[in-house]
Coordinates of C-alpha atoms in Angstrom, one line a residue:
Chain A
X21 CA 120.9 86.3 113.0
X22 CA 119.2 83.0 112.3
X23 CA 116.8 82.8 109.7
X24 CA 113.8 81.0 111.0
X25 CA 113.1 77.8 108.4
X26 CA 111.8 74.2 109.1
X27 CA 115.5 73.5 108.9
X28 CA 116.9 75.4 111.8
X29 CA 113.7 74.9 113.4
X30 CA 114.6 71.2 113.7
X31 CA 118.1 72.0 114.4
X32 CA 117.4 74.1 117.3
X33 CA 114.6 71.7 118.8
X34 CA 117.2 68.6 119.0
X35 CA 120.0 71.4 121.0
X36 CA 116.6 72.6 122.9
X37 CA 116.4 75.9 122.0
X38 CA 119.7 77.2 123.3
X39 CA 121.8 78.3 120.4
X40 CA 119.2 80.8 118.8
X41 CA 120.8 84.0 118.2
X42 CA 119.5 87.6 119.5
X43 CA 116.8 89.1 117.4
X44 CA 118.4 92.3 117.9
X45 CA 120.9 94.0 120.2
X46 CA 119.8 96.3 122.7
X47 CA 121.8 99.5 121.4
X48 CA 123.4 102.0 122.9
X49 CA 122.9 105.8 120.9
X50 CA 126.4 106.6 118.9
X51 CA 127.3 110.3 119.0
X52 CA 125.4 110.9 115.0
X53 CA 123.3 108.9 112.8
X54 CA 121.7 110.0 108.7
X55 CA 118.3 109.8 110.1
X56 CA 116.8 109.4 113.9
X57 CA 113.4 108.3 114.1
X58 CA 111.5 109.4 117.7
X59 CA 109.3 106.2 118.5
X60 CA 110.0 102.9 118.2
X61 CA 106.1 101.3 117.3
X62 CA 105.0 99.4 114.3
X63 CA 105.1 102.5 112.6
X64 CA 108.8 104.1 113.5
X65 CA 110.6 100.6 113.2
X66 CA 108.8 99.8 110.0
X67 CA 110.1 103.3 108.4
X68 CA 113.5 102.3 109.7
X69 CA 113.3 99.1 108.0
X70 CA 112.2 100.3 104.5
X71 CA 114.7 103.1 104.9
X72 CA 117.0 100.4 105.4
X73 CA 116.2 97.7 103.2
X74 CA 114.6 100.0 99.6
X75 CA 116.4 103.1 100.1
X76 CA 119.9 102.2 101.1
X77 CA 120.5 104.0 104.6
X78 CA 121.3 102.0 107.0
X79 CA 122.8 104.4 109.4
X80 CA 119.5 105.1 110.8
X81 CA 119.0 105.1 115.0
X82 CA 115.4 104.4 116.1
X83 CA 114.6 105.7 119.8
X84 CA 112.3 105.2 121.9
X85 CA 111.0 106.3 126.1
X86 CA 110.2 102.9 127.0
X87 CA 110.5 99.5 125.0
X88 CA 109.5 98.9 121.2
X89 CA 105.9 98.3 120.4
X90 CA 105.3 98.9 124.4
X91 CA 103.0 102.0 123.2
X92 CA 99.7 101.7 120.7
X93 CA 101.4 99.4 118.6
X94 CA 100.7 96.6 121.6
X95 CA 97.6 98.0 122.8
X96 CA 95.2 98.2 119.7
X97 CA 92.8 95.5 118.8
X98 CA 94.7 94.6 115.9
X99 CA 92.1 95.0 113.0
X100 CA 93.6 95.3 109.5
X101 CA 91.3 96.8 107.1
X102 CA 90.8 99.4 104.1
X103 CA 86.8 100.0 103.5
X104 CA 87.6 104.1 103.9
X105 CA 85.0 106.4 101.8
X106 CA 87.4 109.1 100.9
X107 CA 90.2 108.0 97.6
X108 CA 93.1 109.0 99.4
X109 CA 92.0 107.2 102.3
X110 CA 91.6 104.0 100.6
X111 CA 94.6 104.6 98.6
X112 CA 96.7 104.9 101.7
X113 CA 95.3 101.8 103.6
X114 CA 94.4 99.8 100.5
X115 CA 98.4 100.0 100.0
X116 CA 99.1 98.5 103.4
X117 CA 96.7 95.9 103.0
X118 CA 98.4 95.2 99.9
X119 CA 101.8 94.9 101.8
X120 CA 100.1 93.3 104.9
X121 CA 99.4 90.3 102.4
X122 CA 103.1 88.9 102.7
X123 CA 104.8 90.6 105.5
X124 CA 105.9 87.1 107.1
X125 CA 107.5 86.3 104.1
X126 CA 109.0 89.5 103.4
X127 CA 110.3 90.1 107.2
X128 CA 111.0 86.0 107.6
X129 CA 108.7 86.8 111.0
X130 CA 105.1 85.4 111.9
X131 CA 103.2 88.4 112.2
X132 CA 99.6 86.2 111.9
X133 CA 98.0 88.0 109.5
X134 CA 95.1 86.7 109.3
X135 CA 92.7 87.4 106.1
X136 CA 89.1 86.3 108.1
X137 CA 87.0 89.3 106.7
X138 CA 85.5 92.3 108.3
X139 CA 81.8 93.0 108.5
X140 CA 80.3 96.4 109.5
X141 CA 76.9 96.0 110.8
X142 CA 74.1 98.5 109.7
X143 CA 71.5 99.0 112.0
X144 CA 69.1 102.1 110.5
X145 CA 68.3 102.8 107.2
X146 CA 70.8 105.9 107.3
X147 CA 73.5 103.0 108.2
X148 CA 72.1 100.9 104.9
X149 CA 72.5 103.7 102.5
X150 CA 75.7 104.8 103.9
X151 CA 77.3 101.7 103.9
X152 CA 75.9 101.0 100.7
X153 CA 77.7 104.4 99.5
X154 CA 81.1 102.6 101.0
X155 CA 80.9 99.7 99.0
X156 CA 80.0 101.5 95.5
X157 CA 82.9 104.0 96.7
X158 CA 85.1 101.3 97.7
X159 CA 84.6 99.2 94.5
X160 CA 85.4 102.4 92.2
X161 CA 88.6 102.6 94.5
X162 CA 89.4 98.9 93.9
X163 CA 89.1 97.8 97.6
X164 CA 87.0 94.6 97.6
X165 CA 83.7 95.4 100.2
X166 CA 80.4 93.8 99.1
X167 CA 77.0 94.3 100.9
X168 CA 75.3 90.9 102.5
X169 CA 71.4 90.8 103.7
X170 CA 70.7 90.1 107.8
X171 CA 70.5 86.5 106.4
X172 CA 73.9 86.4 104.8
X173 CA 75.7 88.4 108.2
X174 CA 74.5 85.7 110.0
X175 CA 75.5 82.5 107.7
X176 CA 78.9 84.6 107.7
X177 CA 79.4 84.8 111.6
X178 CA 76.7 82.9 113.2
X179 CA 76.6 84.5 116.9
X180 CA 75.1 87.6 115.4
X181 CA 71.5 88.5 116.4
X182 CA 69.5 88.9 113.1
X183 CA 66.1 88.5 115.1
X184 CA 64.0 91.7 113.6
X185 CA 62.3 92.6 117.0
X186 CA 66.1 93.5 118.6
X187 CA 66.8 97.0 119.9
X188 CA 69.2 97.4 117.1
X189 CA 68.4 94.9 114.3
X190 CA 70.6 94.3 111.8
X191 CA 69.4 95.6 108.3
X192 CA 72.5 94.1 106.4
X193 CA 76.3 94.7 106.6
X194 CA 79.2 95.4 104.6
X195 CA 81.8 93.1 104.3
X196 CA 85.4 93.4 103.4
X197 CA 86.8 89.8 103.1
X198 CA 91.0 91.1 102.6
X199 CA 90.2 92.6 105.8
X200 CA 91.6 90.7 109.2
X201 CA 93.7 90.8 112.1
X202 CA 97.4 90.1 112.8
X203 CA 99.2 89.8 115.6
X204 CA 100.6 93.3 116.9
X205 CA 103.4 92.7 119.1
X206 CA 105.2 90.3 116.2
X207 CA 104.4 93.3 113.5
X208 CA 106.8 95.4 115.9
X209 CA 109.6 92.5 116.7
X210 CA 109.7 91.4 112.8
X211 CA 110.2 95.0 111.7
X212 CA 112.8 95.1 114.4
X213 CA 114.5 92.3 113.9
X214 CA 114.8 93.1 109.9
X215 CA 116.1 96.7 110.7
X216 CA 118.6 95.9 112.9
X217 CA 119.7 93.2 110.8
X218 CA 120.5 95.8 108.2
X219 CA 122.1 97.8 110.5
X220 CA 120.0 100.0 112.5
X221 CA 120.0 101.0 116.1
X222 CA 117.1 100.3 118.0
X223 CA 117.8 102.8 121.3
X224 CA 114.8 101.5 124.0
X225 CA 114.1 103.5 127.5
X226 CA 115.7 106.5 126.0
X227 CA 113.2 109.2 126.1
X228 CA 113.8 112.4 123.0
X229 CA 113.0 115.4 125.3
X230 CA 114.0 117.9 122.8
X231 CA 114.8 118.6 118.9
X232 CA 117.4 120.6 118.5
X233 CA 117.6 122.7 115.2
X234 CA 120.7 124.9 113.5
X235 CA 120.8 128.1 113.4
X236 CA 119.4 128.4 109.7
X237 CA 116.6 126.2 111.2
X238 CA 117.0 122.9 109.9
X239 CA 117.4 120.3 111.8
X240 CA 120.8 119.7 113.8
X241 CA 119.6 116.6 116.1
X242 CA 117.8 115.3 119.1
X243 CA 118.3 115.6 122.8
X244 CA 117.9 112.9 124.6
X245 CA 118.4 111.4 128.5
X246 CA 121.5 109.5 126.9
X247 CA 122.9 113.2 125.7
X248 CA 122.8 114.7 122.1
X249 CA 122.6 112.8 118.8
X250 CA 123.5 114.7 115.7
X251 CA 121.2 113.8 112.9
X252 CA 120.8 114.9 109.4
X253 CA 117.0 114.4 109.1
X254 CA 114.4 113.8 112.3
X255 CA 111.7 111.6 111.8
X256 CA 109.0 111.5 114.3
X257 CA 106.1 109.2 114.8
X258 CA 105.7 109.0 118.9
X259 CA 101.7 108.8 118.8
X260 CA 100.1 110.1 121.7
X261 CA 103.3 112.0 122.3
X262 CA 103.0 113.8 119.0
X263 CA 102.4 117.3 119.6
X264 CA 104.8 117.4 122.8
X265 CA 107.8 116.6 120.8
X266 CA 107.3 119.0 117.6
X267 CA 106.6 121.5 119.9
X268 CA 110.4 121.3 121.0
X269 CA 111.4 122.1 117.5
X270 CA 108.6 124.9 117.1
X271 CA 106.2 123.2 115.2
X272 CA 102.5 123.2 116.4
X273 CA 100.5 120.3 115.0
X274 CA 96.7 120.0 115.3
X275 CA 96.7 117.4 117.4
X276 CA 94.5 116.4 120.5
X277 CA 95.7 113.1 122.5
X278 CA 92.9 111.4 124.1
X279 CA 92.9 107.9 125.8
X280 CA 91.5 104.7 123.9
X281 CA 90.4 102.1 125.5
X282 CA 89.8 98.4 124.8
X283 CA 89.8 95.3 126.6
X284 CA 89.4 91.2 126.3
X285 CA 87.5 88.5 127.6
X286 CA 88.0 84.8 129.1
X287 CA 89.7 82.6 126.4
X288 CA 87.1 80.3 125.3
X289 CA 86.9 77.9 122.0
X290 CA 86.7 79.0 118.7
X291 CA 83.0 80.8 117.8
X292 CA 83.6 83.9 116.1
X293 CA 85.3 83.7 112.7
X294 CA 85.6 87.2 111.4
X295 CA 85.4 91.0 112.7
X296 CA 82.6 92.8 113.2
X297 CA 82.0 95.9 113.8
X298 CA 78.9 98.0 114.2
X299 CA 78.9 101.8 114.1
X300 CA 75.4 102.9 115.3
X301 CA 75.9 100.9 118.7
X302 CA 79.6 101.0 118.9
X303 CA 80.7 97.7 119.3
X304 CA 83.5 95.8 117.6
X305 CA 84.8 92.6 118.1
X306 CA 87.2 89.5 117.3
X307 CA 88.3 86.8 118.8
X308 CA 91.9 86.4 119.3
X309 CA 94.0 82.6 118.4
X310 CA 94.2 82.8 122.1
X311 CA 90.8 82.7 122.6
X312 CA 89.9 85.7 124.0
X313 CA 86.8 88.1 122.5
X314 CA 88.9 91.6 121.3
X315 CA 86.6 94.4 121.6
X316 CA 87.6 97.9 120.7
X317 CA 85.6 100.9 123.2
X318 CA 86.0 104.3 122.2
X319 CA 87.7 107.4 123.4
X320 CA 87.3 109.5 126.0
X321 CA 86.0 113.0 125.4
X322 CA 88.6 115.3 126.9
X323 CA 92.2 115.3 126.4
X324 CA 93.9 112.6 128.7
X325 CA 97.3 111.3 128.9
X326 CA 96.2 108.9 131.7
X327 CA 96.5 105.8 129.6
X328 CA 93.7 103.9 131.5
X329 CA 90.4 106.2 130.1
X330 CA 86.9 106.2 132.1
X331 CA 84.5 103.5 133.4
X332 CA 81.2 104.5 131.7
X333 CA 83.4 103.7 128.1
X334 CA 83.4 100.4 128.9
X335 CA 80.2 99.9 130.9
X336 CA 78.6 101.5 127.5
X337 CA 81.3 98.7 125.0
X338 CA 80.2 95.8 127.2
X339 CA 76.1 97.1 127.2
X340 CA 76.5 97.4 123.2
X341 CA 78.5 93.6 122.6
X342 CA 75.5 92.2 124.7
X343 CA 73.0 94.0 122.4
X344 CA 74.6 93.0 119.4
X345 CA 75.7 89.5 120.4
X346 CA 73.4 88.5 123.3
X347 CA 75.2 85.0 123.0
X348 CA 78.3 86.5 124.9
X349 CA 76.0 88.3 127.8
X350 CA 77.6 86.3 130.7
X351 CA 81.0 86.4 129.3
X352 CA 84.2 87.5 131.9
X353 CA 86.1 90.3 130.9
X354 CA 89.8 90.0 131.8
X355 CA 91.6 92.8 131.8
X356 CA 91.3 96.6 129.9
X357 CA 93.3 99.3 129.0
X358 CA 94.0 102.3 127.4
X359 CA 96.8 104.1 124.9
X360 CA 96.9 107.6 124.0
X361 CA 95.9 108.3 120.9
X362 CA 96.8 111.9 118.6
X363 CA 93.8 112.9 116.9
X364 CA 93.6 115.4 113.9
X365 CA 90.3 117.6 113.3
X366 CA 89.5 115.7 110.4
X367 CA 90.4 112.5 112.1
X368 CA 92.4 111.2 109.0
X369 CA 96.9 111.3 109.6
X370 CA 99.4 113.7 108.8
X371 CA 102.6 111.8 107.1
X372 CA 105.5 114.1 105.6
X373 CA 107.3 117.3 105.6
X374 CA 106.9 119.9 108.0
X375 CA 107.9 123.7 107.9
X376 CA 111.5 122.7 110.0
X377 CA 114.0 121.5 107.1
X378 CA 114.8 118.0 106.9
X379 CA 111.7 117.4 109.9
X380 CA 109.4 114.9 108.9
X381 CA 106.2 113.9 110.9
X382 CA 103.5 110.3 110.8
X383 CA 101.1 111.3 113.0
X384 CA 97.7 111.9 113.7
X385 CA 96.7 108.6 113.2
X386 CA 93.8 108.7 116.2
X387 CA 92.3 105.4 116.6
X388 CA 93.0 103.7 113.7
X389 CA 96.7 104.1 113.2
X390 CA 97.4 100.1 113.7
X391 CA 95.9 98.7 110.4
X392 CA 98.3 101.2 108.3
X393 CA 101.2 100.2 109.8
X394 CA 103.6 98.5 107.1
X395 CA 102.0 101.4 104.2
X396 CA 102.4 104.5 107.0
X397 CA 105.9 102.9 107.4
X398 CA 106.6 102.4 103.8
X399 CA 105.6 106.2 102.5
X400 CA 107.2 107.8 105.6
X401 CA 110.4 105.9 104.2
X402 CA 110.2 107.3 100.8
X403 CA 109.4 110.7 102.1
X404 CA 112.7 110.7 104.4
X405 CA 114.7 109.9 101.9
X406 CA 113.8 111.9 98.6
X407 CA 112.7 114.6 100.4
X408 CA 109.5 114.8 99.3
X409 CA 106.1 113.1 99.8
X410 CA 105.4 109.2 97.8
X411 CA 102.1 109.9 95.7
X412 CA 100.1 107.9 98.5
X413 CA 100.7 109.9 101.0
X414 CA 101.1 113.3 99.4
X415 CA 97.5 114.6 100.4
X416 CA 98.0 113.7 104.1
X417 CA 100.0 117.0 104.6
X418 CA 100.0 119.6 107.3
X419 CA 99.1 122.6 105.4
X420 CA 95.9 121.1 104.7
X421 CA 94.6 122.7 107.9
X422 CA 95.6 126.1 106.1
X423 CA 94.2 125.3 103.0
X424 CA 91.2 123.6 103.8
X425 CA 91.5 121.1 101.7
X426 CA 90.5 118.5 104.4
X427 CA 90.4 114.7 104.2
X428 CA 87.1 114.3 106.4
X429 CA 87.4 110.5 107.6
X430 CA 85.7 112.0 110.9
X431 CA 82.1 112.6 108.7
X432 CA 82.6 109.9 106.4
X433 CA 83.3 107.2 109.3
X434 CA 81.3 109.0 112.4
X435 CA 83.0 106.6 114.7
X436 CA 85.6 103.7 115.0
X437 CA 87.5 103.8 112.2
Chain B
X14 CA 84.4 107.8 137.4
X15 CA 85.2 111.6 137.8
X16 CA 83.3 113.3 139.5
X17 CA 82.7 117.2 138.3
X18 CA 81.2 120.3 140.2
X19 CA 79.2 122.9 138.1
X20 CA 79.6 126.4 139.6
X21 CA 76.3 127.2 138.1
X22 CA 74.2 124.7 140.3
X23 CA 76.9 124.5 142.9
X24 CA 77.1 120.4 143.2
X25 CA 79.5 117.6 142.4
X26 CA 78.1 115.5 139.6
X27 CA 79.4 112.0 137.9
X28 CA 80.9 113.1 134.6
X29 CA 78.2 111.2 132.5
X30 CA 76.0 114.3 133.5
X31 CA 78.5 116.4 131.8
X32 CA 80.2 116.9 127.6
X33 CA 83.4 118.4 127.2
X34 CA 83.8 121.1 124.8
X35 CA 87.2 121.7 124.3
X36 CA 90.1 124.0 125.5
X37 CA 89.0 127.1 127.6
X38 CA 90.2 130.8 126.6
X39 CA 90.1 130.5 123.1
X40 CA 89.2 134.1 121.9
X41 CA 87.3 134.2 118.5
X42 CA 89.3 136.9 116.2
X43 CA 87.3 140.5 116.5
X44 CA 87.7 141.3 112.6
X45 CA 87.6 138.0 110.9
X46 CA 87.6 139.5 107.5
X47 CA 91.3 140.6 108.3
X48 CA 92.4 137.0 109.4
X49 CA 95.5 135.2 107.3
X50 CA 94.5 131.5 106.1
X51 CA 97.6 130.9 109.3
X52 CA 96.0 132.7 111.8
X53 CA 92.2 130.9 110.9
X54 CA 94.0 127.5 110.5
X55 CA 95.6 128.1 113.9
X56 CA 92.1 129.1 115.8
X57 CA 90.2 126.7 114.4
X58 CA 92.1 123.6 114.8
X59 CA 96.0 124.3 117.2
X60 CA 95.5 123.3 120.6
X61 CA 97.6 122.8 123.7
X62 CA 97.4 119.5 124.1
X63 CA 99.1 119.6 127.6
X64 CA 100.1 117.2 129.5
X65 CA 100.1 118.1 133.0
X66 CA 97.3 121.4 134.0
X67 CA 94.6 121.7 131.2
X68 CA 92.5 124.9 131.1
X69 CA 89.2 123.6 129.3
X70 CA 85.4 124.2 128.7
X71 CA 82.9 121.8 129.9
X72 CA 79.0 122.1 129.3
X73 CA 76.5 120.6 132.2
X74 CA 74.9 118.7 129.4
X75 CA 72.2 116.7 131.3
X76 CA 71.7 119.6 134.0
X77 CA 71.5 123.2 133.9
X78 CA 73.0 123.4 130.2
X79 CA 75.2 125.9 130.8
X80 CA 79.1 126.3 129.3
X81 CA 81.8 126.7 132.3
X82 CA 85.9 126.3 132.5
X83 CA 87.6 124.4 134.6
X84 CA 91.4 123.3 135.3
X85 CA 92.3 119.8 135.2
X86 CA 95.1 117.7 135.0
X87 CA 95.1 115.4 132.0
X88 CA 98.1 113.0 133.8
X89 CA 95.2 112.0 136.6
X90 CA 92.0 113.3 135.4
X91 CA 92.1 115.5 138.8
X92 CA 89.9 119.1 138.7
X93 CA 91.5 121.7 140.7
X94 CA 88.8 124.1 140.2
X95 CA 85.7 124.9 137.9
X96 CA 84.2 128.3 137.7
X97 CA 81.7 130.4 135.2
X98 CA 82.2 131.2 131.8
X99 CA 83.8 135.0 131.6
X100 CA 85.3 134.4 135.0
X101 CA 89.3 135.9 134.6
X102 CA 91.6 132.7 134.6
X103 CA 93.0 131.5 137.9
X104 CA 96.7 131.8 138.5
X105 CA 97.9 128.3 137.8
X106 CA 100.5 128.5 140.3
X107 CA 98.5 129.7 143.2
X108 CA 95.9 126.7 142.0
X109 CA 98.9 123.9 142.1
X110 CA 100.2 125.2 145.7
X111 CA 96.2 125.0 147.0
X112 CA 96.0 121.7 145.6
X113 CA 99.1 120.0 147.2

């Protein structure tokens, strides 16, 4: 396929756009593959492209019910950041930051990462000496986050209400300045297109509706509406769709899917230079190259695979932007929406081997599963192909739910994260 | 926004009078001190997760306070039925054919 440069660039603007080639074929499933990955997000087509491109297997098939990055991967608000309390935490999401850094370069695709900083608003004192306990953490972790007074937050992203008599004032904030967005849909299309340039099989509206496994119990294949495909190892990352699909193979994961929702504004000029996010009202917000404000709601309470979520989410979003930002009070909201989201008791992922032989599992990743994308997709690589877990992602296990050796993101965090 | 009954004050309420407290039927083990680490792990934190008919526990948070079940389907956020805590659980089948 063509490498995008200035050069062909040029080339293709004076034929007018006409001769680029496919970014990748639309494939149809072969009868066996070395590994099939359920799920074709940022996460599933990444692991199929490090398989591919550090680990040497290529025949790889990567499958998916409806069309790649169609799921979570195109519905978060694509915040990148790695401020987590907890030292595996950081160590897991400080290590896709790192790779975040030159994705473009290293997948020859725009994915618009965008380094503009990420501040988290404290409102009480509890949220100041928490957040306070974040950076010290963070610093000892060697994550960059550095605490700012009300005055700084402001001079950092100037439509924040410092004004002391608001409902919520803002006691200071914690800023992470690696932190940023990128553009979600191209994170999925450049892993893609670099996968199936070495080879693998991108299988779209092709749901897996069962895992079949050998009599000794390892894995034999997957069934899907296109028939059987042998396959010496099973990798599945299918989000919201989790615990349906290990159940076919007899694995029961701790995993409730619930819908998140978020939505986006009007497009209007450029005003809001960073993220922010604030914890004790639950607001968080960008503003897309587009224009548009991105805010992040929450989830619903109960488990829901509607993929829309309830009204008083967003009634409650919109009420806490207005607090926090009382610039944007009359702003039109466009459109919402929702993706279902796997959530694990201690809200922090599962990534590695499972009790089914040569069954591996990323999931779990609740509402924060977007930012981790190329280091969930890089470990889950490794683990697939040695066999056992890359030392990043080695705590993240199952049996943690048996041992009790939790990584408790859900207390550390309390919300959005 | 859905719209709940509590069988304890017998009325239909908007869901924001209402917290949901997880799946319904969950029977805490009668000897704990005989439990493996498998069977705690799996009571404490395995869940259904269905998609389709959920049997689940709400509480009538900003009402009477009380714990009840109720069947709903997490596809469309539709109740077929709630009833009081300790009530036996409805035949699902009978409950889908009602419904239709």
């Amino acid at each position: 396929m063509t490498r995008f440069n200035a050069l062909n660039l040029v080339k293709n603007a004076l034929t007018g756009h006409k001769n680029w080639t496919e970014q990748w074929p639309d494939s149809q499933p072969k009868t066996e593959y070395d590994v099939v990955i359920v799920g074709a997000g940022g996460h599933g087509l990444g692991a199929a492209y490090y398989l591919a491109k550090q680990h040497g297997i290529t025949n790889v098939a990567v499958i998916d019910k409806g069309w790649l990055g169609g799921g979570n991967t195109g519905r978060n608000t694509t915040i990148i950041r790695s401020n987590y309390l907890y030292d595996e935490s950081a160590r897991l999401f400080d290590h896709a930051l790192d790779l975040w850094q030159d994705l473009s370069q290293e997948l020859n695709y725009n994915v618009m990462y965008s380094n503009r900083g990420c501040l988290m608003l404290a409102h009480t004192v509890h949220d100041v000496q928490s957040f306070k306990r974040h950076v010290h953490s963070n610093r000892l972790n060697g994550v960059d986050n550095r605490w700012l007074t009300p005055q700084e937050c402001k001079e950092y992203c100037p439509p924040i209400n410092i004004a002391p008599d608001a409902r919520y004032p803002v006691m200071g904030g914690a800023l992470q300045e690696r932190a940023g967005t990128a553009r979600h849909d191209a994170v999925a299309w450049g892993y893609a297109r670099g996968a199936a340039e070495r080879g693998v099989d991108i299988i779209q509206n092709c749901a897996v509706t069962a895992i079949r496994r050998h009599p000794d119990g390892s894995v034999a294949g997957v069934e899907t509406e296109k028939g059987f495909i042998k396959a010496k190892k099973v990798a599945v990352s299918a989000s919201g769709h989790n615990s349906m699909v290990m159940e076919t193979a007899g694995v029961r994961l701790p995993l409730e899917s619930t819908p998140l929702q978020a939505l986006v504004s009007e497009p209007v000029k450029p005003i809001f230079p960073c993220v922010v996010m604030s914890n004790a009202v639950h607001a968080y917000c960008s503003q897309s190259d587009k224009g548009e404000l991105v805010i992040g709601s929450g989830t619903d309470q109960y488990v829901s695979y509607s993929q829309r979520g309830g009204l008083p989410l967003i009634e409650h979003t919109v009420a806490a932007i207005s607090e926090v930002f009382p610039i944007f009070n009359r702003m039109r909201m466009l459109r919402k929406w929702g993706g279902i989201v796997d959530n694990t008791p201690d809200r922090s992922a599962i990534i590695g081997k499972t009790p089914v032989q040569n069954l591996y599992v990323n999931c779990g990743w609740g509402t924060g599963g977007f930012k981790a994308t190329p280091g969930a997709a890089h470990t889950l690589a490794w683990t697939v192909a040695k066999d056992e877990p890359h030392p990043i992602n080695a705590p993240f296990t199952l049996d943690r739910f048996r041992t009790g050796r939790l990584i408790d993101e859900a207390a550390a965090a309390a919300v959005a994260h | 926004m859905i719209q709940i009954h509590c069988p304890y004050c017998g009325e239909t309420l908007p869901e924001l009078e209402f917290a949901y407290a997880g799946e319904a039927h969950i029977v805490r083990p009668e000897s704990p001190s005989e439990q493996t680490d498998e069977e705690w792990a799996a009571f404490l934190f395995l869940r259904d997760n269905v998609k389709g008919p959920h049997f689940e526990r709400w509480r009538h948070a900003h009402g009477c306070g009380r714990f009840f079940n109720a069947v709903r389907n997490t596809i469309t956020d539709r109740f077929y039925i709630t009833y009081k805590a300790g009530e036996p659980r409805p035949d699902l089948a009978k409950l889908l054919e009602e419904s239709k």
